[in-house]
């Protein structure tokens, strides 16, 4: 009976800690305005929409610098809409309206990102967030490709993300109802064809091949940091077994890592994926701006309670993965045993 009582005490203690942290965070949220809760991030997304026409028009120029500016604008806008927009929409963090949340998920995930809304919510919200770093469930194993060596994976593989994403989406349509599959196919086609049409008719590309090449370049502009961020912030940290996973507050404090603030990535990916990833995993329905606002509260609380608060630089994580690629990305990670916390 003693181990059972110990487990109950540990469970109760973890729940009490999480409850105390939730109270502190809710106090911050309660006194925050709509602008802070949703407005800032909605404004960033709106600015990216407004930047699209200048971006397409820049591609009409014969001046190499202006043309490169157009590529940069469209590339950053693409990742802001597909990563930041899709991520916030999937978590319902863009609005408090359930109806509008559903609309934004379809728009950002299917039209902009060329992926399936159902699998985005299931794979990311239910599995990754519900079972963070639990082997076989939310352990980020979908990002592992053991057949590739470290240099191909870290430097070349990201360029294929714009091609692989819609192909994976189509493959997964076999698992959904026919009506849902037709809707997803229609919205993905709308997004891809709109991009292609604008390059031909607004940017003035003369051939389909040149327009498709431009689509690939803009859609892979930030593919390298996108792939890297997804592996840096979980892989290499403690992993847990299904039957001995720790309580939520321990799972998130041990299995999640924050990167420092990086202006371009903060804008395109959002604070919740870069410098506030711990906060995001603890409070996934908060917007990027609110994650940034509660960051001092969360970090102070975890350190005050002597819980881990993982932080590391992008360059340090890059070096770690390059030098220990086999151990981190090929071999099965060891399971971390937390005595009294599972």
mmCIF file of C-alpha atoms in Angstrom, residues 93-278:
data_model
loop_
_atom_site.group_PDB
_atom_site.id
_atom_site.type_symbol
_atom_site.label_atom_id
_atom_site.label_comp_id
_atom_site.label_asym_id
_atom_site.label_seq_id
_atom_site.Cartn_x
_atom_site.Cartn_y
_atom_site.Cartn_z
ATOM 1 C CA UNK A 93 -6.496 30.915 -29.773
ATOM 2 C CA UNK A 94 -7.511 33.430 -32.468
ATOM 3 C CA UNK A 95 -11.030 34.034 -31.200
ATOM 4 C CA UNK A 96 -13.369 33.012 -28.397
ATOM 5 C CA UNK A 97 -16.113 32.185 -30.919
ATOM 6 C CA UNK A 98 -16.376 28.448 -31.634
ATOM 7 C CA UNK A 99 -17.962 29.092 -35.040
ATOM 8 C CA UNK A 100 -15.183 31.427 -36.175
ATOM 9 C CA UNK A 101 -12.570 29.068 -34.734
ATOM 10 C CA UNK A 102 -13.816 26.325 -37.086
ATOM 11 C CA UNK A 103 -13.714 28.700 -40.054
ATOM 12 C CA UNK A 104 -10.175 29.875 -39.261
ATOM 13 C CA UNK A 105 -8.946 26.285 -38.883
ATOM 14 C CA UNK A 106 -10.225 25.417 -42.368
ATOM 15 C CA UNK A 107 -8.797 28.571 -43.889
ATOM 16 C CA UNK A 108 -5.332 28.528 -42.311
ATOM 17 C CA UNK A 109 -4.760 24.757 -42.227
ATOM 18 C CA UNK A 110 -6.367 23.630 -45.490
ATOM 19 C CA UNK A 111 -6.338 26.681 -47.798
ATOM 20 C CA UNK A 112 -3.014 28.191 -46.657
ATOM 21 C CA UNK A 113 -1.048 25.168 -45.390
ATOM 22 C CA UNK A 114 -2.422 22.458 -47.723
ATOM 23 C CA UNK A 115 -3.029 20.023 -44.878
ATOM 24 C CA UNK A 116 -6.098 18.396 -43.321
ATOM 25 C CA UNK A 117 -7.779 20.213 -40.437
ATOM 26 C CA UNK A 118 -8.886 16.970 -38.755
ATOM 27 C CA UNK A 119 -5.412 15.437 -38.719
ATOM 28 C CA UNK A 120 -3.808 18.713 -37.666
ATOM 29 C CA UNK A 121 -6.054 18.871 -34.598
ATOM 30 C CA UNK A 122 -5.740 15.175 -33.804
ATOM 31 C CA UNK A 123 -1.992 14.897 -34.307
ATOM 32 C CA UNK A 124 -1.025 18.191 -32.712
ATOM 33 C CA UNK A 125 -3.649 19.039 -30.102
ATOM 34 C CA UNK A 126 -4.781 15.604 -28.938
ATOM 35 C CA UNK A 127 -1.607 13.541 -29.310
ATOM 36 C CA UNK A 128 1.363 15.923 -29.139
ATOM 37 C CA UNK A 129 -0.096 18.124 -26.396
ATOM 38 C CA UNK A 130 -1.916 15.362 -24.578
ATOM 39 C CA UNK A 131 1.078 13.019 -24.521
ATOM 40 C CA UNK A 132 4.113 15.281 -24.810
ATOM 41 C CA UNK A 133 7.290 13.183 -25.053
ATOM 42 C CA UNK A 134 5.420 9.929 -24.395
ATOM 43 C CA UNK A 135 7.002 7.304 -26.648
ATOM 44 C CA UNK A 136 4.750 6.154 -29.468
ATOM 45 C CA UNK A 137 2.174 8.897 -28.870
ATOM 46 C CA UNK A 138 3.412 12.498 -28.623
ATOM 47 C CA UNK A 139 7.164 11.957 -28.868
ATOM 48 C CA UNK A 140 7.732 13.953 -32.115
ATOM 49 C CA UNK A 141 8.700 10.702 -33.859
ATOM 50 C CA UNK A 142 6.960 11.892 -37.049
ATOM 51 C CA UNK A 143 9.947 14.199 -37.528
ATOM 52 C CA UNK A 144 12.460 11.322 -37.448
ATOM 53 C CA UNK A 145 13.755 9.957 -40.764
ATOM 54 C CA UNK A 146 16.446 7.407 -39.830
ATOM 55 C CA UNK A 147 17.101 6.625 -43.499
ATOM 56 C CA UNK A 148 18.669 10.063 -43.998
ATOM 57 C CA UNK A 149 22.119 11.027 -42.788
ATOM 58 C CA UNK A 150 22.585 14.125 -40.648
ATOM 59 C CA UNK A 151 23.597 16.499 -43.440
ATOM 60 C CA UNK A 152 20.792 15.510 -45.798
ATOM 61 C CA UNK A 153 18.245 15.772 -42.992
ATOM 62 C CA UNK A 154 19.424 19.073 -41.516
ATOM 63 C CA UNK A 155 20.240 20.886 -44.773
ATOM 64 C CA UNK A 156 18.380 19.330 -47.735
ATOM 65 C CA UNK A 157 15.267 17.587 -46.401
ATOM 66 C CA UNK A 158 13.542 20.838 -45.321
ATOM 67 C CA UNK A 159 13.333 21.926 -48.961
ATOM 68 C CA UNK A 160 10.890 19.071 -49.605
ATOM 69 C CA UNK A 161 8.395 20.142 -46.927
ATOM 70 C CA UNK A 162 6.222 22.182 -49.355
ATOM 71 C CA UNK A 163 5.934 19.123 -51.618
ATOM 72 C CA UNK A 164 5.512 16.494 -48.898
ATOM 73 C CA UNK A 165 2.830 18.378 -46.929
ATOM 74 C CA UNK A 166 -0.026 18.194 -49.495
ATOM 75 C CA UNK A 167 0.982 14.624 -50.450
ATOM 76 C CA UNK A 168 0.704 13.499 -46.821
ATOM 77 C CA UNK A 169 -2.618 15.326 -46.558
ATOM 78 C CA UNK A 170 -4.028 13.500 -49.588
ATOM 79 C CA UNK A 171 -2.785 10.146 -48.270
ATOM 80 C CA UNK A 172 -4.586 10.710 -44.957
ATOM 81 C CA UNK A 173 -7.878 11.520 -46.635
ATOM 82 C CA UNK A 174 -8.489 7.762 -46.799
ATOM 83 C CA UNK A 175 -9.210 7.877 -43.073
ATOM 84 C CA UNK A 176 -11.998 10.490 -43.197
ATOM 85 C CA UNK A 177 -15.557 10.590 -44.531
ATOM 86 C CA UNK A 178 -16.078 11.215 -48.252
ATOM 87 C CA UNK A 179 -17.701 14.605 -47.616
ATOM 88 C CA UNK A 180 -14.772 15.732 -45.475
ATOM 89 C CA UNK A 181 -12.254 14.426 -48.014
ATOM 90 C CA UNK A 182 -13.946 16.331 -50.853
ATOM 91 C CA UNK A 183 -14.009 19.519 -48.788
ATOM 92 C CA UNK A 184 -10.334 19.194 -47.913
ATOM 93 C CA UNK A 185 -9.346 18.455 -51.522
ATOM 94 C CA UNK A 186 -11.316 21.478 -52.684
ATOM 95 C CA UNK A 187 -9.778 23.865 -50.139
ATOM 96 C CA UNK A 188 -6.220 22.598 -50.685
ATOM 97 C CA UNK A 189 -6.682 22.948 -54.459
ATOM 98 C CA UNK A 190 -8.065 26.455 -53.983
ATOM 99 C CA UNK A 191 -5.025 27.524 -51.980
ATOM 100 C CA UNK A 192 -2.455 26.041 -54.354
ATOM 101 C CA UNK A 193 -4.176 27.235 -57.529
ATOM 102 C CA UNK A 194 -4.675 30.756 -56.132
ATOM 103 C CA UNK A 195 -0.946 31.032 -55.477
ATOM 104 C CA UNK A 196 -0.167 29.728 -58.968
ATOM 105 C CA UNK A 197 -2.763 32.020 -60.646
ATOM 106 C CA UNK A 198 -1.464 35.125 -58.883
ATOM 107 C CA UNK A 199 2.094 34.413 -59.997
ATOM 108 C CA UNK A 200 0.947 34.115 -63.626
ATOM 109 C CA UNK A 201 -1.529 36.989 -63.708
ATOM 110 C CA UNK A 202 -0.185 39.483 -61.156
ATOM 111 C CA UNK A 203 3.544 38.769 -61.043
ATOM 112 C CA UNK A 204 3.692 38.200 -64.786
ATOM 113 C CA UNK A 205 5.435 34.834 -64.956
ATOM 114 C CA UNK A 206 5.434 33.615 -68.552
ATOM 115 C CA UNK A 207 5.512 29.843 -68.058
ATOM 116 C CA UNK A 208 3.921 27.328 -65.672
ATOM 117 C CA UNK A 209 7.347 25.903 -64.765
ATOM 118 C CA UNK A 210 8.713 29.273 -63.639
ATOM 119 C CA UNK A 211 5.575 29.936 -61.567
ATOM 120 C CA UNK A 212 5.819 26.508 -59.922
ATOM 121 C CA UNK A 213 9.522 27.068 -59.207
ATOM 122 C CA UNK A 214 8.695 30.379 -57.544
ATOM 123 C CA UNK A 215 5.998 28.689 -55.471
ATOM 124 C CA UNK A 216 8.549 26.144 -54.249
ATOM 125 C CA UNK A 217 11.112 28.835 -53.395
ATOM 126 C CA UNK A 218 8.709 31.023 -51.411
ATOM 127 C CA UNK A 219 7.141 28.036 -49.635
ATOM 128 C CA UNK A 220 10.553 26.719 -48.575
ATOM 129 C CA UNK A 221 12.099 30.058 -47.552
ATOM 130 C CA UNK A 222 11.861 29.321 -43.814
ATOM 131 C CA UNK A 223 11.615 25.533 -44.113
ATOM 132 C CA UNK A 224 14.973 24.969 -42.386
ATOM 133 C CA UNK A 225 14.149 26.759 -39.127
ATOM 134 C CA UNK A 226 10.641 25.271 -39.261
ATOM 135 C CA UNK A 227 12.012 21.726 -39.249
ATOM 136 C CA UNK A 228 14.752 22.549 -36.750
ATOM 137 C CA UNK A 229 12.408 24.203 -34.251
ATOM 138 C CA UNK A 230 10.101 21.187 -34.312
ATOM 139 C CA UNK A 231 12.893 18.831 -33.273
ATOM 140 C CA UNK A 232 14.942 21.168 -31.049
ATOM 141 C CA UNK A 233 12.204 21.779 -28.490
ATOM 142 C CA UNK A 234 11.342 18.176 -27.561
ATOM 143 C CA UNK A 235 13.774 15.590 -28.908
ATOM 144 C CA UNK A 236 16.794 15.160 -26.661
ATOM 145 C CA UNK A 237 14.743 15.929 -23.546
ATOM 146 C CA UNK A 238 13.314 13.287 -21.148
ATOM 147 C CA UNK A 239 10.988 10.751 -22.789
ATOM 148 C CA UNK A 240 8.335 8.778 -20.916
ATOM 149 C CA UNK A 241 6.554 5.443 -21.261
ATOM 150 C CA UNK A 242 2.775 5.219 -21.719
ATOM 151 C CA UNK A 243 2.134 3.517 -18.407
ATOM 152 C CA UNK A 244 4.528 5.637 -16.337
ATOM 153 C CA UNK A 245 4.095 9.151 -17.670
ATOM 154 C CA UNK A 246 4.394 11.916 -15.070
ATOM 155 C CA UNK A 247 1.717 14.409 -14.114
ATOM 156 C CA UNK A 248 1.080 17.256 -16.546
ATOM 157 C CA UNK A 249 3.174 19.953 -14.858
ATOM 158 C CA UNK A 250 6.204 17.627 -14.625
ATOM 159 C CA UNK A 251 5.705 16.366 -18.187
ATOM 160 C CA UNK A 252 5.711 19.895 -19.607
ATOM 161 C CA UNK A 253 8.498 21.320 -17.468
ATOM 162 C CA UNK A 254 10.778 18.363 -18.259
ATOM 163 C CA UNK A 255 9.863 17.660 -21.879
ATOM 164 C CA UNK A 256 9.625 21.144 -23.427
ATOM 165 C CA UNK A 257 12.310 23.722 -24.218
ATOM 166 C CA UNK A 258 12.257 27.444 -25.005
ATOM 167 C CA UNK A 259 14.509 29.056 -27.580
ATOM 168 C CA UNK A 260 15.551 32.722 -27.221
ATOM 169 C CA UNK A 261 13.580 35.434 -28.972
ATOM 170 C CA UNK A 262 14.428 35.621 -32.684
ATOM 171 C CA UNK A 263 12.682 38.515 -34.495
ATOM 172 C CA UNK A 264 11.964 36.837 -37.853
ATOM 173 C CA UNK A 265 10.888 33.538 -36.276
ATOM 174 C CA UNK A 266 8.867 35.319 -33.568
ATOM 175 C CA UNK A 267 6.951 37.056 -36.351
ATOM 176 C CA UNK A 268 6.544 34.103 -38.715
ATOM 177 C CA UNK A 269 6.155 31.207 -36.246
ATOM 178 C CA UNK A 270 4.863 33.000 -33.146
ATOM 179 C CA UNK A 271 6.148 33.255 -29.578
ATOM 180 C CA UNK A 272 4.385 30.033 -28.555
ATOM 181 C CA UNK A 273 6.620 28.055 -30.931
ATOM 182 C CA UNK A 274 9.876 29.891 -30.169
ATOM 183 C CA UNK A 275 10.531 31.636 -26.847
ATOM 184 C CA UNK A 276 7.329 30.627 -24.994
ATOM 185 C CA UNK A 277 6.996 26.954 -25.871
ATOM 186 C CA UNK A 278 6.913 25.836 -22.221
#
